[in-house]
PDB file of C-alpha atoms and ligand atoms in Angstrom:
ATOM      1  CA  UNK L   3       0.000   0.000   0.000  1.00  0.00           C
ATOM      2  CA  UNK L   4       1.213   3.407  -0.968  1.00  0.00           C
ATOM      3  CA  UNK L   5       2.081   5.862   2.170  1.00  0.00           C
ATOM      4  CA  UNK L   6       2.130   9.633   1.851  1.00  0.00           C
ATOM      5  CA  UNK L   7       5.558   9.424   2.005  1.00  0.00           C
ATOM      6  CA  UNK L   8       5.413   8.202  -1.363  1.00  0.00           C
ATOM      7  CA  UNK L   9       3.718  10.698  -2.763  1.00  0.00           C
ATOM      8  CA  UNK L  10       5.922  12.661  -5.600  1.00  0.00           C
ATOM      9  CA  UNK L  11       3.593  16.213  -4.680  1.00  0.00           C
ATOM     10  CA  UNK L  12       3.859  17.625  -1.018  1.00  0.00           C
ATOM     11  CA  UNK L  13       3.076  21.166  -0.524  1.00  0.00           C
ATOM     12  CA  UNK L  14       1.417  21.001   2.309  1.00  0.00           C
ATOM     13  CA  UNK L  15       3.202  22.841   4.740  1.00  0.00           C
ATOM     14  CA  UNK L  16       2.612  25.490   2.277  1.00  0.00           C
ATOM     15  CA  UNK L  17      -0.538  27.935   1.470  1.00  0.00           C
ATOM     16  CA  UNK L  18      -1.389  30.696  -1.415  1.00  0.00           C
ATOM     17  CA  UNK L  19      -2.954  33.998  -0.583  1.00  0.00           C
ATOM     18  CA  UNK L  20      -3.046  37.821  -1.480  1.00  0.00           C
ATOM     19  CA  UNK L  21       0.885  39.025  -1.564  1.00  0.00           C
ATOM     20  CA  UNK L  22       1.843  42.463  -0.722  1.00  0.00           C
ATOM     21  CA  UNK L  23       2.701  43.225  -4.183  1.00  0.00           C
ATOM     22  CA  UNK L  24      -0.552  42.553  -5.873  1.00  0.00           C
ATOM     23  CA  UNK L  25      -0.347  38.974  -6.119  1.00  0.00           C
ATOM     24  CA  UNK L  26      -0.049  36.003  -4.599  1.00  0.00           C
ATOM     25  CA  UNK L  27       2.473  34.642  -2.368  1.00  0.00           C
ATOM     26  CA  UNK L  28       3.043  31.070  -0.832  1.00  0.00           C
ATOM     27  CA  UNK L  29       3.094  31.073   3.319  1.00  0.00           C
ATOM     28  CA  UNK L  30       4.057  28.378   5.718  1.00  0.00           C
ATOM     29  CA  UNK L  31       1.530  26.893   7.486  1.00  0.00           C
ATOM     30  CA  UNK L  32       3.390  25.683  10.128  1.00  0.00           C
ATOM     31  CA  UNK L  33       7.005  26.323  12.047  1.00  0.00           C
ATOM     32  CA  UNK L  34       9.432  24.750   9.355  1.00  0.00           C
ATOM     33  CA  UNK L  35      13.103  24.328  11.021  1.00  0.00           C
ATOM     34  CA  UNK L  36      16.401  25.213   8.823  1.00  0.00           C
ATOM     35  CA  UNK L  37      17.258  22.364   6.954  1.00  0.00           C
ATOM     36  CA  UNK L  38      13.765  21.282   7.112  1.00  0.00           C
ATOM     37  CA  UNK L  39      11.173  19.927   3.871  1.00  0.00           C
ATOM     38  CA  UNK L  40       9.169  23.051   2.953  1.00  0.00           C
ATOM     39  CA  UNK L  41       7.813  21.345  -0.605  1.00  0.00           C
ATOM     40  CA  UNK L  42       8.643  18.758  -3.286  1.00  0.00           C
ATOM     41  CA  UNK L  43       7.112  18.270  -6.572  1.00  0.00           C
ATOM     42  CA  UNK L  44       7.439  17.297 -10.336  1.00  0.00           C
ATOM     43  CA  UNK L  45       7.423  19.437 -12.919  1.00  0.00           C
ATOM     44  CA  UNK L  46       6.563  19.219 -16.513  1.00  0.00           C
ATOM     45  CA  UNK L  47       8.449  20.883 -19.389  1.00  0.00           C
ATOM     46  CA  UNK L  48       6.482  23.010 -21.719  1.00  0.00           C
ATOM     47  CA  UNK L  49       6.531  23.230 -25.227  1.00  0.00           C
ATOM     48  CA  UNK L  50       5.533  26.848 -26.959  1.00  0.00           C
ATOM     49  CA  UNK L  51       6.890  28.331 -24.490  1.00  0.00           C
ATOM     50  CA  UNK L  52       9.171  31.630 -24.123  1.00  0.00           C
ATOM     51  CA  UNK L  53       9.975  31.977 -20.081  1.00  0.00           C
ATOM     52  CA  UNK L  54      11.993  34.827 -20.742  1.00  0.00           C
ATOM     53  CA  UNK L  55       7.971  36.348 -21.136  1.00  0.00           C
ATOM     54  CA  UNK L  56       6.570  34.114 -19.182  1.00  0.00           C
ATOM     55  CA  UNK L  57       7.167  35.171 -15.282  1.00  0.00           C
ATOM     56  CA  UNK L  58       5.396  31.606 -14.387  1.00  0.00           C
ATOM     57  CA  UNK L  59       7.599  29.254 -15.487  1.00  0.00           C
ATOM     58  CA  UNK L  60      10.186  27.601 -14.331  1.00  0.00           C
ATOM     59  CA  UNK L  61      14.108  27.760 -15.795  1.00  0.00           C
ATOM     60  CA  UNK L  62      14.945  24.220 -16.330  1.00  0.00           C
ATOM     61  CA  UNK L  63      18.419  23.639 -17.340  1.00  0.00           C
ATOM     62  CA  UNK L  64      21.444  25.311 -16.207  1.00  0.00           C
ATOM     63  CA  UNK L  65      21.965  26.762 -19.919  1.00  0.00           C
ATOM     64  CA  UNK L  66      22.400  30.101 -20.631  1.00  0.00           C
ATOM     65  CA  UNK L  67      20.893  31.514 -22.692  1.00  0.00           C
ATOM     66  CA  UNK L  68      18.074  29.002 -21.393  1.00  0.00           C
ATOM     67  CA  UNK L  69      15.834  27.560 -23.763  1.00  0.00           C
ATOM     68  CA  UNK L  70      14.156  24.477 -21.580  1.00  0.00           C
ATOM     69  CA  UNK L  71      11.466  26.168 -19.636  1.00  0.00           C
ATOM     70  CA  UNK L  72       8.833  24.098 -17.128  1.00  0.00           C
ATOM     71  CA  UNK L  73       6.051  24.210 -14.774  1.00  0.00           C
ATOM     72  CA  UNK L  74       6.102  23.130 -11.070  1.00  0.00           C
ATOM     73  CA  UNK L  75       3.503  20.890  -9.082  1.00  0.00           C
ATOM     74  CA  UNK L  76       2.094  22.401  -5.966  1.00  0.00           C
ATOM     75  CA  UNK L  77       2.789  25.822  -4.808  1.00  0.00           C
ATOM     76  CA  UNK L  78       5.520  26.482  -6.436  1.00  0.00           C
ATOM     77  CA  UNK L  79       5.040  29.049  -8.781  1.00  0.00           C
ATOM     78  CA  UNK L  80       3.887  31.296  -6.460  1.00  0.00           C
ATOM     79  CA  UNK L  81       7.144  31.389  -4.197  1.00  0.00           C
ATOM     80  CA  UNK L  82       8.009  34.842  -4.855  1.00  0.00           C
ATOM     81  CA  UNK L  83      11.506  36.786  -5.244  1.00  0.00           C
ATOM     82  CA  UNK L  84      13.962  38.455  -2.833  1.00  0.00           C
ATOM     83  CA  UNK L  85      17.620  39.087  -2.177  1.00  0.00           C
ATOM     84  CA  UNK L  86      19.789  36.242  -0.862  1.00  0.00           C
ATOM     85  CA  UNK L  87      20.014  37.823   2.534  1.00  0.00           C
ATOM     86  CA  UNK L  88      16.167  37.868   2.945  1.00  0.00           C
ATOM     87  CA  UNK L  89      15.421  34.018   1.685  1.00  0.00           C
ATOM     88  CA  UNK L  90      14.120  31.579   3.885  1.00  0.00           C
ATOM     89  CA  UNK L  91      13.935  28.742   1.170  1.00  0.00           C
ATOM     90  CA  UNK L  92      16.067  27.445  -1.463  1.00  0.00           C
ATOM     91  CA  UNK L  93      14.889  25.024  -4.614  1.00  0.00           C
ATOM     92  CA  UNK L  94      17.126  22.191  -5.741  1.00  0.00           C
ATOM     93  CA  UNK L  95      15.724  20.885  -9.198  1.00  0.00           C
ATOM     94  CA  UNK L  96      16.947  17.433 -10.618  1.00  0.00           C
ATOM     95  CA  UNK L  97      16.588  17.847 -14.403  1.00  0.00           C
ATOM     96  CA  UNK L  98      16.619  14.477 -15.133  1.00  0.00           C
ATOM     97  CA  UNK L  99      13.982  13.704 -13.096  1.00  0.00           C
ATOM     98  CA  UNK L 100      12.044  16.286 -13.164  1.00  0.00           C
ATOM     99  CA  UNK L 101      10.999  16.632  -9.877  1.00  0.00           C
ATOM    100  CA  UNK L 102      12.291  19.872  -7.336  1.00  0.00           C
ATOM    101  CA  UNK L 103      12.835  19.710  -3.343  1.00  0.00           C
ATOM    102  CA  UNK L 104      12.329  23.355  -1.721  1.00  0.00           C
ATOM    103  CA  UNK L 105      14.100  23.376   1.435  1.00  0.00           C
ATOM    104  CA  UNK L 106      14.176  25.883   4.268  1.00  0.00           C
ATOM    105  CA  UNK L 107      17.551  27.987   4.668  1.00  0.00           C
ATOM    106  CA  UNK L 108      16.246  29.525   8.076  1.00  0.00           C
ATOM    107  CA  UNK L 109      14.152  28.661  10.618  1.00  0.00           C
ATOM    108  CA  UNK L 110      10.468  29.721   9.211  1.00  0.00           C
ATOM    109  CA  UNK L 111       7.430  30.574  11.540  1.00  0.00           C
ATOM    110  CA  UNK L 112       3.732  29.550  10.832  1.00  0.00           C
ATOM    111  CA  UNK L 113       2.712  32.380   8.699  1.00  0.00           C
ATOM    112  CA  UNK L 114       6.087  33.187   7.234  1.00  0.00           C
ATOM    113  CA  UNK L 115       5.859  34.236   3.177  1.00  0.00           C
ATOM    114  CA  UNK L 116       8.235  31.746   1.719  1.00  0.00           C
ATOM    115  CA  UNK L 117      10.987  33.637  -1.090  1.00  0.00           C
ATOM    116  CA  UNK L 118      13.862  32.346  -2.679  1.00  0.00           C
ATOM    117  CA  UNK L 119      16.314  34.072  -5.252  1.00  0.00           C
ATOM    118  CA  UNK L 120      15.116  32.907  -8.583  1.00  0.00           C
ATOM    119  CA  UNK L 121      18.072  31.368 -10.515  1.00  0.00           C
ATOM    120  CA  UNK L 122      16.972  33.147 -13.173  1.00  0.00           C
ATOM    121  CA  UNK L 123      16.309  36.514 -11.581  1.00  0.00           C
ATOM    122  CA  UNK L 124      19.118  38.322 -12.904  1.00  0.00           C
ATOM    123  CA  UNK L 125      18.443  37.909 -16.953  1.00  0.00           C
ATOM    124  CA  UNK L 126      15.388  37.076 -17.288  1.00  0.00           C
ATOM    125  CA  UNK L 127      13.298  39.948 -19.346  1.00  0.00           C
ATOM    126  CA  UNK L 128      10.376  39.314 -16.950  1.00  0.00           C
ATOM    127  CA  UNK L 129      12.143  40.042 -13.957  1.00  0.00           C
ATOM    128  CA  UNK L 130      13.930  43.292 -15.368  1.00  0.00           C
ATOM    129  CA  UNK L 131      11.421  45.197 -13.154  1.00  0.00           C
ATOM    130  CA  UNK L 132      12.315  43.065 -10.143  1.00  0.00           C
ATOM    131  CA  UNK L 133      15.862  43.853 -10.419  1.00  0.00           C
ATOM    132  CA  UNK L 134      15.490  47.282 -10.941  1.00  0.00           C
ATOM    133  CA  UNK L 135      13.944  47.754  -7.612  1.00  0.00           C
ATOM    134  CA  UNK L 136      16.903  46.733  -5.831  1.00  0.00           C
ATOM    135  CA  UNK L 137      19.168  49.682  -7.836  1.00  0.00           C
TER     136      UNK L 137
HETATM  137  C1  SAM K 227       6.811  33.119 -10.227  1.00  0.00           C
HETATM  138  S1  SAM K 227       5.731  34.474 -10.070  1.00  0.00           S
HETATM  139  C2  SAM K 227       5.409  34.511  -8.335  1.00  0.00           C
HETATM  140  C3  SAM K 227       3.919  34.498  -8.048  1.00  0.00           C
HETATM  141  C4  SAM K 227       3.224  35.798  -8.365  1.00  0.00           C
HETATM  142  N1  SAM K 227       3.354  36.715  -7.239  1.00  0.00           N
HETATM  143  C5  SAM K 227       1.785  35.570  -8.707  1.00  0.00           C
HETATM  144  O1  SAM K 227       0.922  36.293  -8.215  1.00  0.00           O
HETATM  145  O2  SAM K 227       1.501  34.667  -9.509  1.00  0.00           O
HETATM  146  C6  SAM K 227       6.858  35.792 -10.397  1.00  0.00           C
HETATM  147  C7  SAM K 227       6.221  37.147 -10.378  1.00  0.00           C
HETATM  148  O3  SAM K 227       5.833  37.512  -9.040  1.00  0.00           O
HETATM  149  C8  SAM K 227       6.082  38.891  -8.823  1.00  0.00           C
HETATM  150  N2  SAM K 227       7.103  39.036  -7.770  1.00  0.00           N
HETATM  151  C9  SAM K 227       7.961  38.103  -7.315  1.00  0.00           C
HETATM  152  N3  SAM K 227       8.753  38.596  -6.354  1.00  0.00           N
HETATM  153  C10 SAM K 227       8.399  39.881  -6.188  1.00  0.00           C
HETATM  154  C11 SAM K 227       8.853  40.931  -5.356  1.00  0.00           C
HETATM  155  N4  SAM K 227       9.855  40.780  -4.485  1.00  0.00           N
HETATM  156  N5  SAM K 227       8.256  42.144  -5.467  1.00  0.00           N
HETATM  157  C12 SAM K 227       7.240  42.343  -6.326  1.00  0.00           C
HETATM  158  N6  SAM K 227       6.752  41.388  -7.154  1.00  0.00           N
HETATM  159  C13 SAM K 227       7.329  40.163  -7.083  1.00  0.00           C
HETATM  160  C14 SAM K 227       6.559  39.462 -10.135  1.00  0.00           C
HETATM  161  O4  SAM K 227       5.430  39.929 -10.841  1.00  0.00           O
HETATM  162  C15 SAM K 227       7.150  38.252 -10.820  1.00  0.00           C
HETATM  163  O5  SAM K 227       7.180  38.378 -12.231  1.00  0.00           O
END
């Protein structure tokens, strides 16, 4: 018999609601230690896609410039951006399987948003506006 533990989707010590930048945001919903699972997932990789448009998407090779672009189970897309200094989560992705593990980098309370640095953040033509808030 299959377990939850088995499950290739887990987001749920994560939630999505309203942002404070017009959007929406993923939160913990409980204490998540450093170190700690925050989410895994799969992803699939999308065809007709340009991500360097696309804010949504997920950069899925480490190729630059980056043609491979995917999209992530769970709550993943809505992790939103920050400096390093301000993260609280970091994403491994395994290309070949095409799965991700979020992990926390700090000790996150109940209620927390949840950012990481986008590995993309710095070329993307989405995120030009992102990174010219932080001039
Ligand atoms: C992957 S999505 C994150 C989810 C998004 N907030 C939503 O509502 O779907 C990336 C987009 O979120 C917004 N975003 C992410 N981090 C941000 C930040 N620090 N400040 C303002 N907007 C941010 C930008 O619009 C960016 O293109």
């Amino acid at each position: 018999m299959s377990t939850p533990a088995d499950s290739l989707v887990d987001c749920s010590r994560v939630m999505v609601k309203n942002d404070a930048y017009g959007g929406a945001g993923a939160f913990a919903t409980v204490d998540i230690a450093n170190g700690e699972l925050v989410e895994k997932g799969i992803v699939r990789v999308l065809t007709n896609c340009d991500g360097n448009e696309n804010p949504y998407v997920f950069t899925w090779s480490d190729v630059i410039p980056n043609v491979t672009w995917a999209c992530g189970s769970g709550c993943s897309t809505f992790y939103n951006t920050c400096e390093e200094e301000s993260s609280n989560t970091h994403m491994v992705r395994d290309f070949a399987n095409n799965s991700f593990v979020i992990t926390a980098t700090k000790d996150i309370k109940a209620g927390d948003e949840l950012m990481h640095v986008y590995k993309s953040k710095k070329w993307r033509t989405c995120f030009g506006e992102l990174n010219e808030e932080k001039k």
